[in-house]
mmCIF file of C-alpha atoms in Angstrom:
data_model
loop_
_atom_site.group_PDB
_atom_site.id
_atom_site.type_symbol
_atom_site.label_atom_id
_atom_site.label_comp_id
_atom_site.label_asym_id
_atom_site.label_seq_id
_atom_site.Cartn_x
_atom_site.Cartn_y
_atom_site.Cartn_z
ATOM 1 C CA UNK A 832 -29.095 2.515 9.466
ATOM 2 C CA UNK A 833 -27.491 4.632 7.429
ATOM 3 C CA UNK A 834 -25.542 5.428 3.741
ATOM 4 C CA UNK A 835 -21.737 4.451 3.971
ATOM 5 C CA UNK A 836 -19.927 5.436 1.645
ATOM 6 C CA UNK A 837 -16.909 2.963 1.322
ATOM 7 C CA UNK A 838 -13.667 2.815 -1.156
ATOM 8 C CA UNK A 839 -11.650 -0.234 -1.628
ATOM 9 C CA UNK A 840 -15.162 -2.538 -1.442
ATOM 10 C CA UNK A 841 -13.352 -5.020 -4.136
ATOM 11 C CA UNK A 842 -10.320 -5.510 -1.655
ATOM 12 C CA UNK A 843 -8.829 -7.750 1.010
ATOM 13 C CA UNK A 844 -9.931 -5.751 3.987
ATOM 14 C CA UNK A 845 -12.675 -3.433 2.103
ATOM 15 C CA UNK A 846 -14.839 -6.907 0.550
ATOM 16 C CA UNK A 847 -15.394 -8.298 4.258
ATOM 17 C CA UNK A 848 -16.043 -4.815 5.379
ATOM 18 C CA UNK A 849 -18.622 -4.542 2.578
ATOM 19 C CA UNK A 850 -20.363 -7.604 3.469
ATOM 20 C CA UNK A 851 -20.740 -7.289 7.421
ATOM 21 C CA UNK A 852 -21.756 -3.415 6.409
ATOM 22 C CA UNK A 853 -24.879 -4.570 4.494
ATOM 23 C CA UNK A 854 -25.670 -8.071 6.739
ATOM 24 C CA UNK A 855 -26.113 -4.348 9.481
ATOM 25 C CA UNK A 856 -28.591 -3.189 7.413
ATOM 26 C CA UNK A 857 -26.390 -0.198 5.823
ATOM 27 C CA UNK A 858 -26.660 0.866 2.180
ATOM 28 C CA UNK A 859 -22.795 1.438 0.404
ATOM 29 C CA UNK A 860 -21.787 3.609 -2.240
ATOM 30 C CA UNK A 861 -18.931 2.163 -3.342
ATOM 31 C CA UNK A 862 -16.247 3.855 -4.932
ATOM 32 C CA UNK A 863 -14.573 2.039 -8.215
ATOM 33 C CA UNK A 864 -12.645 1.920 -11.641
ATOM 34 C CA UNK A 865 -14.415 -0.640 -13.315
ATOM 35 C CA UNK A 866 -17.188 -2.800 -13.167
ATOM 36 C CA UNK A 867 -17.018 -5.669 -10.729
ATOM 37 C CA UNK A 868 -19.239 -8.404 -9.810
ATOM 38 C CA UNK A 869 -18.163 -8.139 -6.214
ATOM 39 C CA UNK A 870 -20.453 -5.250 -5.989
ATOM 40 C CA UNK A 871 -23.354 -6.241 -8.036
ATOM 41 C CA UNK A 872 -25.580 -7.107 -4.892
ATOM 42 C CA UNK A 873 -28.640 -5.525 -3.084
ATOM 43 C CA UNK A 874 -28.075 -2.627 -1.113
ATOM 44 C CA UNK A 875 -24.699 -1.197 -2.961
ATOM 45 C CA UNK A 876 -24.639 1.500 -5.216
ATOM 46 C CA UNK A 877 -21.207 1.162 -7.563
ATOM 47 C CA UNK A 878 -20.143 4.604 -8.412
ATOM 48 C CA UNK A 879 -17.525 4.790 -11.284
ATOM 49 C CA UNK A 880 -14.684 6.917 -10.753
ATOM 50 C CA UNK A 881 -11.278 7.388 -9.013
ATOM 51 C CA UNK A 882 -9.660 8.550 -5.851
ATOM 52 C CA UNK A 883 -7.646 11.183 -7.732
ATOM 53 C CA UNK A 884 -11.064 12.395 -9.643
ATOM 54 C CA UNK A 885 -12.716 15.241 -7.569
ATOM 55 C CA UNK A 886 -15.220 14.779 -9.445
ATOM 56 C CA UNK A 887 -15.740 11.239 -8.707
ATOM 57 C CA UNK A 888 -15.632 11.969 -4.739
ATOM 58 C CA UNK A 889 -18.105 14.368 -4.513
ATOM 59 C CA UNK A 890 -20.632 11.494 -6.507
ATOM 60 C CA UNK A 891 -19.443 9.422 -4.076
ATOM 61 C CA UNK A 892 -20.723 11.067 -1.021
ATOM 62 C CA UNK A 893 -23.605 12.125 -1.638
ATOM 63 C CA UNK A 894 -26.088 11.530 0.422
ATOM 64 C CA UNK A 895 -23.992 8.960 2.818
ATOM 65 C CA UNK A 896 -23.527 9.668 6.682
ATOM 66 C CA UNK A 897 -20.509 7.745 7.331
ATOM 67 C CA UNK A 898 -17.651 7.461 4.890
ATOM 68 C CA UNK A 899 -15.014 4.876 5.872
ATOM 69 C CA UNK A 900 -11.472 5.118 3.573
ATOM 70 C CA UNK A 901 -10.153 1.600 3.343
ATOM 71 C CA UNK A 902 -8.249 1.969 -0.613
ATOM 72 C CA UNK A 903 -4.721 2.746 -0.793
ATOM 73 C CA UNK A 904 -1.033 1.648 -2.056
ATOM 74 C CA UNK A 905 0.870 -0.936 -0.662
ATOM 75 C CA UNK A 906 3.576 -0.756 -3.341
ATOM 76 C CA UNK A 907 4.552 2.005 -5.460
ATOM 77 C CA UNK A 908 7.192 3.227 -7.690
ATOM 78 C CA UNK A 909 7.830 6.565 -5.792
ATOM 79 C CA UNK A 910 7.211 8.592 -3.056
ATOM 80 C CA UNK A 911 5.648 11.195 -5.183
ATOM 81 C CA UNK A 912 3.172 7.956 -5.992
ATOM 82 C CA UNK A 913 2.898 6.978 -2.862
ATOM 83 C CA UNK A 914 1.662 10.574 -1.301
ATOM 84 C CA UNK A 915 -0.584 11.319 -3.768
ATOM 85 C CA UNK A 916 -2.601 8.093 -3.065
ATOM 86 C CA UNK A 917 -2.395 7.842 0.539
ATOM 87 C CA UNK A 918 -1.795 11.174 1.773
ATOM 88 C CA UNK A 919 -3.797 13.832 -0.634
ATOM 89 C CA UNK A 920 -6.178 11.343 -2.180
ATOM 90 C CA UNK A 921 -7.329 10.924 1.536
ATOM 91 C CA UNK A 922 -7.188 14.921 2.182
ATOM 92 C CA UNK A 923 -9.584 15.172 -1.029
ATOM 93 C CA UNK A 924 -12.168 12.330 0.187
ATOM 94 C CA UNK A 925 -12.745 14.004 3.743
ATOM 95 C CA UNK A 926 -12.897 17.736 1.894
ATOM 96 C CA UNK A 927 -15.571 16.226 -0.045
ATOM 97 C CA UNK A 928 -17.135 14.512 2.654
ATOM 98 C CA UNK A 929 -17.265 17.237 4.828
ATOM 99 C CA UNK A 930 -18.612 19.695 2.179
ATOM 100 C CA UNK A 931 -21.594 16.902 1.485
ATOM 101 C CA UNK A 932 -22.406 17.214 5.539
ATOM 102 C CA UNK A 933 -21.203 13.816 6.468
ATOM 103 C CA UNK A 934 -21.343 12.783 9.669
ATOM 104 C CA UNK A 935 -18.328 10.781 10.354
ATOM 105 C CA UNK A 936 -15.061 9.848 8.379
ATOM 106 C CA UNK A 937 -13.384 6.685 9.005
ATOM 107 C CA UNK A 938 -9.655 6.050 7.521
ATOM 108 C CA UNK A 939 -7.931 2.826 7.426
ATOM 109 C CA UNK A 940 -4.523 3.905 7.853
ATOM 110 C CA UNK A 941 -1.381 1.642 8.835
ATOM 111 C CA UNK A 942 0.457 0.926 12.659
ATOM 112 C CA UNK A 943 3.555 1.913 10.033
ATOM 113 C CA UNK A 944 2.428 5.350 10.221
ATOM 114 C CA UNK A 945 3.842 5.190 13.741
ATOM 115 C CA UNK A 946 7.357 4.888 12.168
ATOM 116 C CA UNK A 947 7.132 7.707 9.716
ATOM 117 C CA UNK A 948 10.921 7.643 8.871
ATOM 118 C CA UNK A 949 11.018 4.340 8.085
ATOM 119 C CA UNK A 950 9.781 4.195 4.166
ATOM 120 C CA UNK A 951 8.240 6.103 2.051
ATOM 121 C CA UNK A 952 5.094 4.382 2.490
ATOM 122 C CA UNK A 953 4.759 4.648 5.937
ATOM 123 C CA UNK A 954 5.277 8.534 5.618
ATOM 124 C CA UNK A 955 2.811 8.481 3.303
ATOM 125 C CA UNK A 956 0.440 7.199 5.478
ATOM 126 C CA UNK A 957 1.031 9.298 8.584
ATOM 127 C CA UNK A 958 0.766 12.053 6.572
ATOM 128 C CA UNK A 959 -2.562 10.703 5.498
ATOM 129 C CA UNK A 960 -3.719 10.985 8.827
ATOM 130 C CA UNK A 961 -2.819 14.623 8.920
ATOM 131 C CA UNK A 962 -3.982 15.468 5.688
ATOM 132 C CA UNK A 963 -7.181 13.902 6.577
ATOM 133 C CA UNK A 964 -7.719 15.884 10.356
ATOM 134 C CA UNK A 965 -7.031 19.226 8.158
ATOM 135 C CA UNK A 966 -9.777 18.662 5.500
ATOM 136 C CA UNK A 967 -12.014 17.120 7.610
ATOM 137 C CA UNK A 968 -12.355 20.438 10.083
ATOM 138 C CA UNK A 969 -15.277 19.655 12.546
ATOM 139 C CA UNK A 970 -16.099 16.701 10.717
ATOM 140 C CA UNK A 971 -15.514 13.764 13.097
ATOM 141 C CA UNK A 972 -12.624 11.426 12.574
ATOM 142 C CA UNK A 973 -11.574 7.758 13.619
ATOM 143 C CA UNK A 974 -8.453 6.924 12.552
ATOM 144 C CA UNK A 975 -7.236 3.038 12.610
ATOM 145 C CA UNK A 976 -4.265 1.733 12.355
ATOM 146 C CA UNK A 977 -4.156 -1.771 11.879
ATOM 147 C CA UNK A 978 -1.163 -4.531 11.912
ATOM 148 C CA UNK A 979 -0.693 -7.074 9.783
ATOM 149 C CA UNK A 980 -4.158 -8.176 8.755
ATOM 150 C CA UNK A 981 -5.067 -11.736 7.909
ATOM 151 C CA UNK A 982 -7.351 -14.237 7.166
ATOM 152 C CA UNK A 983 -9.977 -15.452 3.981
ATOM 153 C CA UNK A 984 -8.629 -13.898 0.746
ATOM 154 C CA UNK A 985 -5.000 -12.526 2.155
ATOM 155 C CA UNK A 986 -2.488 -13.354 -1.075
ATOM 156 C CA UNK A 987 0.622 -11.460 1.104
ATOM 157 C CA UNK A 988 0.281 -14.428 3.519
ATOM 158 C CA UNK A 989 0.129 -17.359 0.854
ATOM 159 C CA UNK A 990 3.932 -17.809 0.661
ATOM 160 C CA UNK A 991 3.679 -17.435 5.004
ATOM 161 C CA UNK A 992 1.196 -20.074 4.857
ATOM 162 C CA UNK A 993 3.110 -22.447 2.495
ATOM 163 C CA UNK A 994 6.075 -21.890 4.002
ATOM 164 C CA UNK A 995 4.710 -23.242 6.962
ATOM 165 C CA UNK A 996 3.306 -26.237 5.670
ATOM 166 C CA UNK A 997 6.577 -27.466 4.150
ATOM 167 C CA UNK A 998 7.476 -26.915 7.777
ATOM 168 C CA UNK A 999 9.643 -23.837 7.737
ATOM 169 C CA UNK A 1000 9.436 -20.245 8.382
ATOM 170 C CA UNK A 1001 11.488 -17.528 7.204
ATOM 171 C CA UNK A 1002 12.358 -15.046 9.533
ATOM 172 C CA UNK A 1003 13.356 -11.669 8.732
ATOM 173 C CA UNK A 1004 14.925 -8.733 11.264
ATOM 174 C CA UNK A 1005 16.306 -9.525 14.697
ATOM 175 C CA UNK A 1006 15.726 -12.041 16.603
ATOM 176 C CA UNK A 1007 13.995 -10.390 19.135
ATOM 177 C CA UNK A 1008 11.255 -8.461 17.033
ATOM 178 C CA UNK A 1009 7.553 -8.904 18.010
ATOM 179 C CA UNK A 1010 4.614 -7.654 16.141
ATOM 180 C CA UNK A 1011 0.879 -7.364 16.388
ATOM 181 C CA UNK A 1012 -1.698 -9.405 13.775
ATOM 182 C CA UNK A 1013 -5.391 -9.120 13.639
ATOM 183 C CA UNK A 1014 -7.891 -11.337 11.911
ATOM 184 C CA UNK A 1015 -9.667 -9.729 8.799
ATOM 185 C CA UNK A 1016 -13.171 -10.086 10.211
ATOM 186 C CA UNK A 1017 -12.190 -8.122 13.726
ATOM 187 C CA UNK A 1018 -10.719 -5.479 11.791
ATOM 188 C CA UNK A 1019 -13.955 -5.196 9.646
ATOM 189 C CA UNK A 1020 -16.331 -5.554 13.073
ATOM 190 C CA UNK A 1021 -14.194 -2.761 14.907
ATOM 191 C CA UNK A 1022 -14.769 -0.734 11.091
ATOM 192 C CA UNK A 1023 -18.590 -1.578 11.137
ATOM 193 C CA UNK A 1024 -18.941 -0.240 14.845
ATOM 194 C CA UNK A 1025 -17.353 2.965 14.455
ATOM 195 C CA UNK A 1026 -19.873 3.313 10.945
ATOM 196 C CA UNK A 1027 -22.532 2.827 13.464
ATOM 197 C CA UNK A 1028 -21.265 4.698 16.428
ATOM 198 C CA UNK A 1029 -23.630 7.731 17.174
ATOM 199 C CA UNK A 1030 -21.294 8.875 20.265
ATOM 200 C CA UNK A 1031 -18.273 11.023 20.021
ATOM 201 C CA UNK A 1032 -15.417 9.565 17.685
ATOM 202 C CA UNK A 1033 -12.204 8.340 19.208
ATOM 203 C CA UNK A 1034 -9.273 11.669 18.753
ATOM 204 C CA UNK A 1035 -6.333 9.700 19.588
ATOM 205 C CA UNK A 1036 -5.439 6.425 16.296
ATOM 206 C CA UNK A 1037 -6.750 3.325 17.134
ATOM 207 C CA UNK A 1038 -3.931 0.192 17.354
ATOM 208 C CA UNK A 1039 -6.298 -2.932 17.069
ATOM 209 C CA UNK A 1040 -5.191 -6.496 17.367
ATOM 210 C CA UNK A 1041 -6.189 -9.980 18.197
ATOM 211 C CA UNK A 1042 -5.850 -9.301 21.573
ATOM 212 C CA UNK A 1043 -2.282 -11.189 22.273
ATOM 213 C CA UNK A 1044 -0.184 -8.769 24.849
ATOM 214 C CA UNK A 1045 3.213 -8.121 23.495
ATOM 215 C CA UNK A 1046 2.318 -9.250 20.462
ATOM 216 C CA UNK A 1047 4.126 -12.249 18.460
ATOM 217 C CA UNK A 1048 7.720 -13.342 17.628
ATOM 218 C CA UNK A 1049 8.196 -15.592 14.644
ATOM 219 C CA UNK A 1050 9.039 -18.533 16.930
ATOM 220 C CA UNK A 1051 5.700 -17.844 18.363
ATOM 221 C CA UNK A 1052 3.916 -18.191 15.199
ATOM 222 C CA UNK A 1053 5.952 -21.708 14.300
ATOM 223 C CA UNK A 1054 4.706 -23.275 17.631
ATOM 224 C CA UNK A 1055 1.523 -22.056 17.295
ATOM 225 C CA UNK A 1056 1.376 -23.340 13.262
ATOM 226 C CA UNK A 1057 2.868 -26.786 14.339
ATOM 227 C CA UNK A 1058 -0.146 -28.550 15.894
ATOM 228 C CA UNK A 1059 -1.932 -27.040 12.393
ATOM 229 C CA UNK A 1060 0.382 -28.788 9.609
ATOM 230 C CA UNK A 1061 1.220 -31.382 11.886
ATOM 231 C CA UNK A 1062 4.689 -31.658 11.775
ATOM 232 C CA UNK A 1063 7.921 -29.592 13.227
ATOM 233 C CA UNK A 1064 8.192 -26.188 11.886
ATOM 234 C CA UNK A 1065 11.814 -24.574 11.645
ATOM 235 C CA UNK A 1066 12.626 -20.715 11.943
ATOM 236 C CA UNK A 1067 15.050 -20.244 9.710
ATOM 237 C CA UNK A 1068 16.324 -16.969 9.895
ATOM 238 C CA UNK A 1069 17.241 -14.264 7.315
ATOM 239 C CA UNK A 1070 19.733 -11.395 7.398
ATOM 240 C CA UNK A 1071 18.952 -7.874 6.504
ATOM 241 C CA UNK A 1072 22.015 -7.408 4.119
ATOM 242 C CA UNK A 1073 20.550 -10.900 2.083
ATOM 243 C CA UNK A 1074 17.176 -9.201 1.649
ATOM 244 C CA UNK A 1075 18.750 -5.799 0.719
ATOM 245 C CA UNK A 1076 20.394 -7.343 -2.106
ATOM 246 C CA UNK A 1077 17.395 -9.558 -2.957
ATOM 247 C CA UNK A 1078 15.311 -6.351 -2.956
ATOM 248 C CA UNK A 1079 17.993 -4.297 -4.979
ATOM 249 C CA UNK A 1080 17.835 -7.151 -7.570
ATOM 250 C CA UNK A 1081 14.390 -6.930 -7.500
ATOM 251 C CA UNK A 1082 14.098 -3.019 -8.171
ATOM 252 C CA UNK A 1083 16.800 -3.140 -10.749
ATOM 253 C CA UNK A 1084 14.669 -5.819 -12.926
ATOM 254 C CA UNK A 1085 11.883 -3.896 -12.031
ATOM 255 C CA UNK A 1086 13.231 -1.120 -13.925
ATOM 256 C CA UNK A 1087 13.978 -2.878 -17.275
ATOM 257 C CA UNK A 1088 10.617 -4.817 -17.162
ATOM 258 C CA UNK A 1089 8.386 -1.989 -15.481
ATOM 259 C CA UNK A 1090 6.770 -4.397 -13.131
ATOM 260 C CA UNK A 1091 6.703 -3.248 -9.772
ATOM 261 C CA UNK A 1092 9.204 -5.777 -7.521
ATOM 262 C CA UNK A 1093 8.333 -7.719 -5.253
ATOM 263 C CA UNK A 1094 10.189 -6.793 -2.448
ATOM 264 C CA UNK A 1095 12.021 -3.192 -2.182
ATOM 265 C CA UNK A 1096 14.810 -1.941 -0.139
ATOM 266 C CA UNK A 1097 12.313 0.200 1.795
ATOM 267 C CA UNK A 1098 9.569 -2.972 2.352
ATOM 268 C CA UNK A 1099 13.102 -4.289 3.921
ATOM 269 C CA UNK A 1100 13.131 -1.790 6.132
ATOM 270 C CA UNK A 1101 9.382 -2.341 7.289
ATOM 271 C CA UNK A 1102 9.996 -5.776 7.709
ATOM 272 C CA UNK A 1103 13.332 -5.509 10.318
ATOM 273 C CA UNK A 1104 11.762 -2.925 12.461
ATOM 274 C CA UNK A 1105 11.764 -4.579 15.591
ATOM 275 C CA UNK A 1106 8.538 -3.245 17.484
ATOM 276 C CA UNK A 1107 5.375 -3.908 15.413
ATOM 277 C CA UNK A 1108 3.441 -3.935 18.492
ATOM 278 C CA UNK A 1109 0.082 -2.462 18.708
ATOM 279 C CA UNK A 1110 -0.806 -0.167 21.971
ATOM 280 C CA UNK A 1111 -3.160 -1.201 24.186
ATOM 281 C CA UNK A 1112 -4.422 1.763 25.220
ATOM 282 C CA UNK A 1113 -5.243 2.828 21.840
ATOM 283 C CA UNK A 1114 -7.934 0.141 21.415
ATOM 284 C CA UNK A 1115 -11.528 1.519 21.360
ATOM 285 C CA UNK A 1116 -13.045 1.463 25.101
ATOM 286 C CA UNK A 1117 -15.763 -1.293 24.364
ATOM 287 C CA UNK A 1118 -14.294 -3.414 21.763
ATOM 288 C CA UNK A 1119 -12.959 -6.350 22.009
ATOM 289 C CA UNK A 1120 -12.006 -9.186 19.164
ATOM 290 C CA UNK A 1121 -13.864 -12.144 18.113
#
């Protein structure tokens, strides 16, 4: 096996990556700001530092083979903030990767980067992807771009979740919108295989779900929750223009508090879109979910 070198170990997607990466037998250098006990276990190396710290990456990789980018911002108060950590944070980790000789470079990027127009976000992510192919050169790349992702240790999904126990569900965009999820420990196996993969990378971004063709709509998810909290669950619809001016509120407060809202008039926009639906021909050949 060999030395991954991994950022965002301490998150959602990045601590179950962490642990299937050592139960393979790997050793991690993980990337991080500040002590934390998630990574005080055999087999990882903690290495202090930050994504915007050149200094910091090249410690990172040292001596790893594979280097999989899983950190990154889901909220931000720009999109100055939002490109430097998604989109040249992730040029400078595969330009020191590929200047310590790794072998492969893995980036967890987003299906938003499909919609680059939409938010500021989800251009900085699809720029990610580019910035990451030019600073990588001959350095292999997988790029994957998940859906939502769920499962053990999700917060974004708690108020989903207890929404759904009370028996409702709030239901943003147009009726008719379907999306793609996938489970947090597929989305880790698919990451662990392509650490371990000594055949030729995938060129094209990878779309991985649960498997479900066409996706879901939220009326799916209500039937499918009902036999769960045992009871009825209603879809109760919301309209764009009501989260716009929830989300305006939001950033206003935001601005005389400096807390970061919430929800912002660009997350709005991310959450209308009506085709969140991942590709299946942009799965990788072999793979399949749990």
């Amino acid at each position: 096996m060999t030395c991954v070198a991994l950022t965002g170990g301490t998150g959602f997607v990045g601590s179950h990556l962490l642990t299937g990466l050592l139960a393979d037998g790997h050793a991690v250098r993980a990337l991080t700001r500040r002590p934390a006990a998630a990574l005080d276990r055999p087999g990882v190396v903690p290495v202090p530092g930050e994504l915007a710290d050149g200094a910091s990456l090249g410690r990172l990789v040292a001596g790893a083979g594979t280097v999989i980018h899983v950190a990154g911002l889901i909220q931000a108060p720009s999109r100055a903030a939002f490109r430097a950590a998604n989109a040249e944070a992730s040029g400078a980790l595969a330009a020191a990767a590929r200047a310590a000789g790794c072998k492969h470079f893995v980036l967890v990027s987003s299906l938003a980067a499909r919609e680059p127009d939409i938010s500021p976000y989800a251009e900085s992510k699809a720029l990610g992807e580019a910035t990451v192919r030019e600073a990588a050169g001959p350095m292999p790349v997988a790029i994957v771009r998940p859906p939502a992702v769920w499962g053990p240790g999700d917060r974004a999904t708690l108020p989903l979740l207890q929404g759904l126990a009370r028996g409702w569900l709030l239901a943003p965009g147009p009726a008719a919108a379907r999306f793609s999820l996938i489970h947090v420990t597929d989305l880790a196996h698919l990451l662990r295989r392509l650490a371990a993969t000594e055949a030729a990378l995938p060129t094209t971004a990878l779309e991985p779900d649960d498997g479900r063709a066409g996706g879901y709509g939220w009326r799916d998810l209500a039937r499918l929750a009902e036999p769960v909290v045992g009871r009825k669950v209603r879809v109760v619809p919301v309209r764009r223009a009501l989260l716009a001016l929830v989300a305006g509120i939001g950033e206003k407060l935001a601005g005389l508090t400096g807390k970061p809202p919430l929800l912002t008039r660009d997350k709005v926009a991310e959450l209308v879109h009506p085709d969140w639906v991942c590709r299946p021909a942009a799965m990788l050949p072999g793979w399949r979910p749990g």
